[in-house]
Coordinates of N, CA, C and O in Angstrom, one line a residue:
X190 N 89.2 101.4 110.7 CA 90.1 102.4 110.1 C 89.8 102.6 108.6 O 90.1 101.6 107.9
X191 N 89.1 103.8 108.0 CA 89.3 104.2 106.5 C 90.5 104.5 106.0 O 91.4 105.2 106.4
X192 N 90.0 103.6 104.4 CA 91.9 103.7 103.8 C 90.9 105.2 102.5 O 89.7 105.2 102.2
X193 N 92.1 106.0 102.2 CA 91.0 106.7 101.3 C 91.0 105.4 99.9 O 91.6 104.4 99.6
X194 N 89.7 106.1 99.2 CA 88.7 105.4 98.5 C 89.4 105.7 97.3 O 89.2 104.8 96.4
X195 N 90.2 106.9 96.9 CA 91.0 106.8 95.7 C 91.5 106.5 94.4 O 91.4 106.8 93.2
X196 N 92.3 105.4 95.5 CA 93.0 104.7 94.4 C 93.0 102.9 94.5 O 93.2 102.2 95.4
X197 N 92.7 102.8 93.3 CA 92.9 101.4 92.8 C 93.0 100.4 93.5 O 94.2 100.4 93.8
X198 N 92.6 99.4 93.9 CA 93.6 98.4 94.7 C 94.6 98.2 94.1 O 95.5 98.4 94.9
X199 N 95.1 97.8 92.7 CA 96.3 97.2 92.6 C 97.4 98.3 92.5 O 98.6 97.9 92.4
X200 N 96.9 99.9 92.5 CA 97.9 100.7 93.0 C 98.3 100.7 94.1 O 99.4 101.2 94.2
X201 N 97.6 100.2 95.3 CA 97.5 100.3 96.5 C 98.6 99.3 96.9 O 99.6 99.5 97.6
X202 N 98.3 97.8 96.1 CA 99.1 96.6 96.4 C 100.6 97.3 95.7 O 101.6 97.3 96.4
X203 N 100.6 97.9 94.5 CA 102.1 98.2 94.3 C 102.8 98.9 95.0 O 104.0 98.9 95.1
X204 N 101.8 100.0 95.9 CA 102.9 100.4 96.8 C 103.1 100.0 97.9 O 104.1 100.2 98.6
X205 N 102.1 99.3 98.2 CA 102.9 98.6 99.6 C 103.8 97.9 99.6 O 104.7 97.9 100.4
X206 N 103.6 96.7 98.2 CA 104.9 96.2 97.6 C 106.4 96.8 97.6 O 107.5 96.3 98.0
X207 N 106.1 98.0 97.0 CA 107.0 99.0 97.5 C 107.8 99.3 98.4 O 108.9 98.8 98.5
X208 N 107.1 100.4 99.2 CA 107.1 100.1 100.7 C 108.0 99.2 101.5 O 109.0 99.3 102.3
X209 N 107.0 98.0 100.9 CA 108.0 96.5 101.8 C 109.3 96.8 101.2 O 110.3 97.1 101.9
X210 N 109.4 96.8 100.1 CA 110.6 96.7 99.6 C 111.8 97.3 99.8 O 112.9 96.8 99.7
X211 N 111.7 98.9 100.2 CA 112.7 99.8 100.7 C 113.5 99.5 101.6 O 114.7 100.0 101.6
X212 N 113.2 98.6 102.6 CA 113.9 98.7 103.7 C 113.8 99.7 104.7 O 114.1 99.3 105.9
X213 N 113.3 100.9 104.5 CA 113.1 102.0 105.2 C 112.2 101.4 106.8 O 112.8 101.5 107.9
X214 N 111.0 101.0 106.6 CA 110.0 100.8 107.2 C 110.1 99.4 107.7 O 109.1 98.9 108.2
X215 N 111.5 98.8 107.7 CA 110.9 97.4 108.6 C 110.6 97.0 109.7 O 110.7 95.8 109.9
X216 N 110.2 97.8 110.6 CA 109.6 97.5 111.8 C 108.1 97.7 111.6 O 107.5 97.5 112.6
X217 N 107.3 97.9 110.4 CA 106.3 97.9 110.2 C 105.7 96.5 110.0 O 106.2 95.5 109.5
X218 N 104.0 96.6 110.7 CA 103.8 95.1 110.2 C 103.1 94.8 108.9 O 102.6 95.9 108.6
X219 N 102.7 94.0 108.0 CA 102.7 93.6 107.1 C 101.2 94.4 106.9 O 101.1 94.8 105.7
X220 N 100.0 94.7 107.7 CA 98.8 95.3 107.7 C 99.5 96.7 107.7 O 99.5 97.0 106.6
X221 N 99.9 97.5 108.3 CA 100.5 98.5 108.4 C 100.7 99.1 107.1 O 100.0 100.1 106.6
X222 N 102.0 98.4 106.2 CA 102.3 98.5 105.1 C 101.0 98.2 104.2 O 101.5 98.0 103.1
X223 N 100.2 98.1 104.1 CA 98.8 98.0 103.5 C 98.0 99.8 103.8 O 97.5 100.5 102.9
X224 N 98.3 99.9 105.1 CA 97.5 101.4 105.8 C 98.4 102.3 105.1 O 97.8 102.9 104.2
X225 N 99.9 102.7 105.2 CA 100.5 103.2 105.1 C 100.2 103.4 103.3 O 100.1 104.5 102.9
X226 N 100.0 102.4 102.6 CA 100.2 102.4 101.2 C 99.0 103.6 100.6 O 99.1 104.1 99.5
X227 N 97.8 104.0 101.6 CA 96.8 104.7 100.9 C 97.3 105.9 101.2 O 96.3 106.6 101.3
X228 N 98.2 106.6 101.4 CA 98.9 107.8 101.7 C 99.9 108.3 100.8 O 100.3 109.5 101.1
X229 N 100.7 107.4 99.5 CA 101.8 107.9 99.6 C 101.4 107.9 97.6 O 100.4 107.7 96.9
X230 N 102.5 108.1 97.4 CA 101.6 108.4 95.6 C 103.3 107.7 94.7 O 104.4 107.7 95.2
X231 N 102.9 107.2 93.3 CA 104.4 106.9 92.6 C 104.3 108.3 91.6 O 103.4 109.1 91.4
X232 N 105.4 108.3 91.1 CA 106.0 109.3 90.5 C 107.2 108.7 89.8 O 108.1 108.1 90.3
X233 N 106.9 108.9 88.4 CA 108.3 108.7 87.3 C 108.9 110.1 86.7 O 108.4 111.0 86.1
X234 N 110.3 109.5 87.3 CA 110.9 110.8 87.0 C 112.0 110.8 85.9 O 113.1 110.2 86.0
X235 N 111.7 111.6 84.8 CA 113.1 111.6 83.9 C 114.4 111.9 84.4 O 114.7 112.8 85.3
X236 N 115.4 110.9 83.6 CA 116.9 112.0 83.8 C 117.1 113.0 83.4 O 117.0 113.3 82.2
X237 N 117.8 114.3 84.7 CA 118.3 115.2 84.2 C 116.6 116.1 84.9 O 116.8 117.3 85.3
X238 N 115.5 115.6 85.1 CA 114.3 116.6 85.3 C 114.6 116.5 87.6 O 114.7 115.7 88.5
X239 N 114.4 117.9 87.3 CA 114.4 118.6 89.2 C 113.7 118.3 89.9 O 112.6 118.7 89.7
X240 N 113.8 117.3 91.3 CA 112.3 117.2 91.6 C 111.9 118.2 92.5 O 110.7 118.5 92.7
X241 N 113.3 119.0 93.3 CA 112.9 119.9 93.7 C 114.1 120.6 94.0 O 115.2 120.0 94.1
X242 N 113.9 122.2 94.3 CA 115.2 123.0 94.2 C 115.3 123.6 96.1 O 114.4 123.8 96.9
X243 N 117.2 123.6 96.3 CA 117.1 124.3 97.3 C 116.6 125.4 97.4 O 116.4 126.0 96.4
X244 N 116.0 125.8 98.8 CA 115.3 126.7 99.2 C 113.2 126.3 99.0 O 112.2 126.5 99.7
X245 N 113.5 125.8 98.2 CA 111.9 125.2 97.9 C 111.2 125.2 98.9 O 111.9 125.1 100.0
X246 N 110.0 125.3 99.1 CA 109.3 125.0 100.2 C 109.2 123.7 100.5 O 109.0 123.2 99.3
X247 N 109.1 122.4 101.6 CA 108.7 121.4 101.5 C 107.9 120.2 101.7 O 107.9 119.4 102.6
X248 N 107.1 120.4 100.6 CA 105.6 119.7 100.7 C 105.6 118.8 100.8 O 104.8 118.4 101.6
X249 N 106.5 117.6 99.9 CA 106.7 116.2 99.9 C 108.1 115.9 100.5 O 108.8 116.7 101.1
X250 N 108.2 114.2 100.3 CA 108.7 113.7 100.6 C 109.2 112.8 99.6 O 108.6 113.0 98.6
X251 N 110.2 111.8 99.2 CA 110.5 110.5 98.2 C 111.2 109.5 98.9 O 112.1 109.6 99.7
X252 N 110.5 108.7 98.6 CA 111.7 106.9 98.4 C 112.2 106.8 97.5 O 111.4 106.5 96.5
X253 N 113.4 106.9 97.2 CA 113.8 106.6 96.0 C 113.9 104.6 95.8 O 114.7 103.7 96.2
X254 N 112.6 104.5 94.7 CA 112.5 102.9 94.5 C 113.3 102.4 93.3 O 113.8 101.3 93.4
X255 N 113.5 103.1 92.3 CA 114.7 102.7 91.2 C 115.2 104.0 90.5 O 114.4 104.9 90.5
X256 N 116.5 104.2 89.9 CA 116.9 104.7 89.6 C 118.3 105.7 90.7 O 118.8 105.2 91.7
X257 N 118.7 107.1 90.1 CA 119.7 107.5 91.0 C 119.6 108.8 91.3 O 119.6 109.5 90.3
X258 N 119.5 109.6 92.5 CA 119.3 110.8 92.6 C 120.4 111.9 93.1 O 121.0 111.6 94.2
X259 N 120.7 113.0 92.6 CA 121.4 113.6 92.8 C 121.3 114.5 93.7 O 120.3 115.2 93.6
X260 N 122.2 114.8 95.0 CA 122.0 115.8 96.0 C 123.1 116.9 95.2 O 124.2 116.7 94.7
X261 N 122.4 117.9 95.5 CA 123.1 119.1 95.1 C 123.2 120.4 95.8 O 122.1 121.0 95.8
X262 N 123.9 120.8 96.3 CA 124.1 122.1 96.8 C 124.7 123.4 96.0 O 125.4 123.2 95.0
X263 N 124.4 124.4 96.4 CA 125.4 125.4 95.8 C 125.8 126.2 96.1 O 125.4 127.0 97.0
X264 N 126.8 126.3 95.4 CA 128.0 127.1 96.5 C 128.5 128.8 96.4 O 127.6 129.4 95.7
X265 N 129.0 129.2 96.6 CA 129.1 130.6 97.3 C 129.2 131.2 95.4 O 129.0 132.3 95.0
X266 N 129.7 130.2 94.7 CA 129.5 131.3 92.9 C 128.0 130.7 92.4 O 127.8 130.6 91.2
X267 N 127.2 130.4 93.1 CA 126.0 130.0 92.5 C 125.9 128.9 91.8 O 124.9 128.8 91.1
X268 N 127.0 128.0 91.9 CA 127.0 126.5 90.8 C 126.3 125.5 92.1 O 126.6 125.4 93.3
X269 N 125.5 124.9 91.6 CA 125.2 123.6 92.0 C 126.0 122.4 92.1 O 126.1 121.7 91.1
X270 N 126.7 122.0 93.2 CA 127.7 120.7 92.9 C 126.8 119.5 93.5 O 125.8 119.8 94.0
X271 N 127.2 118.2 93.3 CA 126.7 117.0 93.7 C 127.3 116.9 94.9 O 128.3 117.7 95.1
X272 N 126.9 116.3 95.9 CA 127.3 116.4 97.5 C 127.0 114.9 97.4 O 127.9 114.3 97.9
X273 N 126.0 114.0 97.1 CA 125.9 112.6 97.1 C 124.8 112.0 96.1 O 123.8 112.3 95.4
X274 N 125.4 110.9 96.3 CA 124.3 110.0 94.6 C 123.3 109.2 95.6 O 123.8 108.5 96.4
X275 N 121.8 109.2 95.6 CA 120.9 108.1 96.3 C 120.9 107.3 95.5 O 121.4 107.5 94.4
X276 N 120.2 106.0 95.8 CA 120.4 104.7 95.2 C 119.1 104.0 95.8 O 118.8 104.5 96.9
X277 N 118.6 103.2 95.4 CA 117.5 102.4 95.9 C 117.5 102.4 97.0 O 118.4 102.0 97.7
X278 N 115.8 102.8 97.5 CA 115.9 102.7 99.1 C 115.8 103.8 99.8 O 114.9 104.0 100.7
X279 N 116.5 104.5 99.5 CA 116.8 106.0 100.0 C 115.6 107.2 100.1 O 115.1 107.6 99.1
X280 N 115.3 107.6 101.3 CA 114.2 108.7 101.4 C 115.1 109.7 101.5 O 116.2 109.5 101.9
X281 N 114.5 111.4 101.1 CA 115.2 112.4 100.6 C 113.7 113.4 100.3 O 112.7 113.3 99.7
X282 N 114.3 114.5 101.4 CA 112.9 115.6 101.4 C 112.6 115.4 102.7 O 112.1 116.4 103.1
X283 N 112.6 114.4 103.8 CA 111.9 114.2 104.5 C 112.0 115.5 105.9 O 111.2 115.6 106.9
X284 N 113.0 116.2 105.6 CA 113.6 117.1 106.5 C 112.6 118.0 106.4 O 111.8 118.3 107.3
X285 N 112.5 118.2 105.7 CA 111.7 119.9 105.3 C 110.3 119.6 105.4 O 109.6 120.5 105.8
X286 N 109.6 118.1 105.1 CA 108.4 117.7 105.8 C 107.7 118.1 107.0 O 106.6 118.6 107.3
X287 N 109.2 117.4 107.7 CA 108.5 117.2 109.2 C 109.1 118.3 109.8 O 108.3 118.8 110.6
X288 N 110.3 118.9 109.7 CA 110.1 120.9 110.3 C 109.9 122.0 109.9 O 110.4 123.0 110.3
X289 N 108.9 121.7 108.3 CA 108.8 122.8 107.7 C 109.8 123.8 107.4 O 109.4 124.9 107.0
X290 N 111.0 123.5 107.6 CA 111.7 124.7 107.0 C 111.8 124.4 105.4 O 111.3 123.5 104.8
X291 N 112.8 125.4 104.7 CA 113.0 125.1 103.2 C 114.1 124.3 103.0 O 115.2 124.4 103.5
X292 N 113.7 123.2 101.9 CA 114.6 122.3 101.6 C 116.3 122.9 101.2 O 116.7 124.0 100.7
X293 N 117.1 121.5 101.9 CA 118.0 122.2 102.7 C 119.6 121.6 101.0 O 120.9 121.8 100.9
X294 N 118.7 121.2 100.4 CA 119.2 120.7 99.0 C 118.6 120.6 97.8 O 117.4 121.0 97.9
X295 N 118.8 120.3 96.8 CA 118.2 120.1 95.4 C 118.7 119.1 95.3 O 119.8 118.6 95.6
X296 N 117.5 118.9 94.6 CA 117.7 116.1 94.4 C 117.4 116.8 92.5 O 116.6 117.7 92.2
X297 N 117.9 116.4 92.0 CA 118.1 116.1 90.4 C 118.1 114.5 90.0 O 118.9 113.6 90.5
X298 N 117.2 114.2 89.0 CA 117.5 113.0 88.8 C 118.5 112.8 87.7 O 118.7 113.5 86.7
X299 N 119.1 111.5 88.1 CA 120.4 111.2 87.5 C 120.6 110.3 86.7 O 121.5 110.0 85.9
X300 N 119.0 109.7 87.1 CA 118.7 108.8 86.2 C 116.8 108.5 86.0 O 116.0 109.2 86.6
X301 N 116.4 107.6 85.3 CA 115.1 108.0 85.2 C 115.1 107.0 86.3 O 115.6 105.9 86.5
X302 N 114.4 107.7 87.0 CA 113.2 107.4 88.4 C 112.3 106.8 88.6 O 111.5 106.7 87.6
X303 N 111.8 106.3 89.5 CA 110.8 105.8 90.4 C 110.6 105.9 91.5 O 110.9 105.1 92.3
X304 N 109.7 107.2 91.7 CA 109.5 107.5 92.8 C 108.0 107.4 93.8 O 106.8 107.6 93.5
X305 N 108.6 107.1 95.3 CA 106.9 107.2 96.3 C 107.4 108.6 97.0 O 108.5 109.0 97.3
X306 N 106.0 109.0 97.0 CA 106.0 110.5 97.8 C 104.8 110.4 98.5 O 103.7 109.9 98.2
X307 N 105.4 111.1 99.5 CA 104.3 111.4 100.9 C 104.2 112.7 100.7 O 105.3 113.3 100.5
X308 N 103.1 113.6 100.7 CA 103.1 114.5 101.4 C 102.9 115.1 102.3 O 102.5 114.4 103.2
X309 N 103.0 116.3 102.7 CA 103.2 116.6 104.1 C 101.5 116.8 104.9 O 101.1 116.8 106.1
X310 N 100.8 116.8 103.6 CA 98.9 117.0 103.8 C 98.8 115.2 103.9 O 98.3 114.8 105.0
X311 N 99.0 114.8 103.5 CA 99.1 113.4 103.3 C 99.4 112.7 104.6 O 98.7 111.7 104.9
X312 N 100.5 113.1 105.5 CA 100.9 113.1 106.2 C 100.8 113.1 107.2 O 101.3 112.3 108.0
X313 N 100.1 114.4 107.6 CA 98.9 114.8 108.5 C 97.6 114.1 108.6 O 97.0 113.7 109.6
X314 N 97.2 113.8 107.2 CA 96.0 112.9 107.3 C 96.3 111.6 107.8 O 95.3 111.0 108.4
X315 N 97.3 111.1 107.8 CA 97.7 109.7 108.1 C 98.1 109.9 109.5 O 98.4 108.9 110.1
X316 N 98.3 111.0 110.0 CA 98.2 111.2 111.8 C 97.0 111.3 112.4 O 97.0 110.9 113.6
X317 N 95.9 111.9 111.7 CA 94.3 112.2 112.0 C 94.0 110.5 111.7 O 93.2 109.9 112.4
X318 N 94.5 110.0 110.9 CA 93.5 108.8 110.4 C 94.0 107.6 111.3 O 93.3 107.0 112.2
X319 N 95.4 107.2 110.9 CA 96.0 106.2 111.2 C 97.2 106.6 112.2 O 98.3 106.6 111.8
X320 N 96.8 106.8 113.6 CA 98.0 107.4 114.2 C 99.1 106.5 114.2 O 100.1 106.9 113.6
X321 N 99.0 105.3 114.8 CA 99.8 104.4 115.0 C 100.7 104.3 113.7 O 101.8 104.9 113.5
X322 N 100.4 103.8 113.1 CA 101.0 103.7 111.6 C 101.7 104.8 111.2 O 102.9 104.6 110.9
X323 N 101.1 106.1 111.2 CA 102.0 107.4 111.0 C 103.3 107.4 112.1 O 104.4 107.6 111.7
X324 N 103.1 107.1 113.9 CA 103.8 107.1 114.0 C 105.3 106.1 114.1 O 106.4 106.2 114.7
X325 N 104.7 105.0 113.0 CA 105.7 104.1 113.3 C 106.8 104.5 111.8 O 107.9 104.0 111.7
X326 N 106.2 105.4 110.8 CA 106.9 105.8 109.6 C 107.8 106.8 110.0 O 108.9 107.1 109.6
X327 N 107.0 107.5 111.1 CA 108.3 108.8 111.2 C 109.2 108.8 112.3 O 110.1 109.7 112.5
X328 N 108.9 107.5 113.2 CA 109.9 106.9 114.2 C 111.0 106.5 113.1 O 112.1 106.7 113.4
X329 N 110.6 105.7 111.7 CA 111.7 104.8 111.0 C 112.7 106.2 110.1 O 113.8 106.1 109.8
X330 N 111.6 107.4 109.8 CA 112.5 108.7 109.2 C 113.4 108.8 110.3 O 114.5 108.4 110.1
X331 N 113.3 109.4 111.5 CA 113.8 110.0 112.3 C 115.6 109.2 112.5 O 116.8 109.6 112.7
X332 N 114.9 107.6 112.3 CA 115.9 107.2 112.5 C 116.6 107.0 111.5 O 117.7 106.8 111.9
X333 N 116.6 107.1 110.3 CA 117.2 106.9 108.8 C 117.9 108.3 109.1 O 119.1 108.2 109.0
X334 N 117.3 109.9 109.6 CA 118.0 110.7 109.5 C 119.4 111.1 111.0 O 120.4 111.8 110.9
X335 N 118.9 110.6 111.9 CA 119.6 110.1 112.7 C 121.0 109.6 112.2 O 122.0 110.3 112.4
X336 N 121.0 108.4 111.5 CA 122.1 107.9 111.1 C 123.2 108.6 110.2 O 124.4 108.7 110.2
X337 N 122.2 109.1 109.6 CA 122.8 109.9 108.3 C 123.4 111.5 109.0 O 123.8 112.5 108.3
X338 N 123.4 111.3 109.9 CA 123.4 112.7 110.7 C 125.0 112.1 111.8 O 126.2 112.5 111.8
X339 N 124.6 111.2 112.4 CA 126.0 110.4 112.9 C 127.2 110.0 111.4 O 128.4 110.2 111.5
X340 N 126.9 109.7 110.8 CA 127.9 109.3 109.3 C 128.1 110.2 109.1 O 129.3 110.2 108.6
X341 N 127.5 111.7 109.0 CA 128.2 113.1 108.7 C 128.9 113.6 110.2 O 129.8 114.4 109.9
X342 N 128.8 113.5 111.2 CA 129.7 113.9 111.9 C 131.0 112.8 112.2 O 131.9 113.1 113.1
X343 N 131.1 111.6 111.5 CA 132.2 110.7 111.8 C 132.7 111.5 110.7 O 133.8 112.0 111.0
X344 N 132.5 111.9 109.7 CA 133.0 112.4 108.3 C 133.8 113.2 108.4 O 134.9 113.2 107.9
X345 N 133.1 114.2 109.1 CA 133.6 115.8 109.9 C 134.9 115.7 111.0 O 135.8 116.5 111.0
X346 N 134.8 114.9 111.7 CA 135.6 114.6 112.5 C 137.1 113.9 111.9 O 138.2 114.0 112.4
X347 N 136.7 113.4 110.8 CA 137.8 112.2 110.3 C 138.8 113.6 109.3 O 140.0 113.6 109.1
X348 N 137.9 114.5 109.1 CA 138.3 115.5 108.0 C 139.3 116.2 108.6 O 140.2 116.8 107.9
X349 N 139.3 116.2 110.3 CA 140.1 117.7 111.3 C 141.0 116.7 111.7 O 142.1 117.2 112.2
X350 N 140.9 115.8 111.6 CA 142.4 114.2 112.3 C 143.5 114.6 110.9 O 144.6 114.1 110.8

């Protein structure tokens, strides 16, 4: 299996380091998180700078690895409100990745950042290249958005009681 030729090793080691570190991926095995690391890229992000706006098209993806990100929506007078704060660990974008529609929020950082991003070319390559491994990242999305999808309908439910 070719890892691309890129980047660095010791960029390579920090993000798998990474990676490990989220939580997101732990059913991944430790070689895995090595495969997976030549796919995904870091990104520092200032407070207060957009990483991307509703409606956007969506190309990437993020973990958020430190710092705090803002979900934002807006509402029927055009203001942007905060809807939820991410916190370490947290992936955000992943929706609009994997069904191409347009991002279904705006992430603002709230604080300065540190961010891994997949893209959705990226993504693909890592399905051409590394199937198994791709599909063990987007079994671990599916399931992060899964959850997050059950916690908003206990939410909804608790709101009509």
């Amino acid at each position: 299996m070719a890892l691309p030729t890129l980047m660095s090793s010791s960029l390579q080691t920090e993000i798998r380091d990474m990676l490990m570190d989220c939580g997101l991926f732990d059913p991944l095995l430790p070689e895995d998180f090595h495969v997976a690391a030549g796919y995904f890229n870091i990104s520092s992000i200032a407070r207060d700078e957009v990483i991307f706006l509703e409606g956007d098209a969506g190309t990437f993806m993020c973990i958020l690895h430190s710092g705090q990100v803002a979900v934002q929506k807006t509402n029927h007078e055009g203001q942007r409100l905060t809807i939820a704060t991410l916190r370490s660990g947290r992936a955000f974008g992943e929706m609009a990745v994997l069904d191409g529609e347009r991002r279904s929020a705006s992430c603002v950082a709230a604080s300065d950042c540190v961010l891994l991003n997949l893209g959705k070319d990226s993504l693909e390559k890592m399905l051409n290249e590394a199937p198994r491994v791709a599909a063990k990242i987007i079994r671990a999305i599916a399931i992060a958005l899964s959850k997050r999808l059950r916690m908003a309908d206990g939410q909804l439910l608790s709101q009509q009681i």
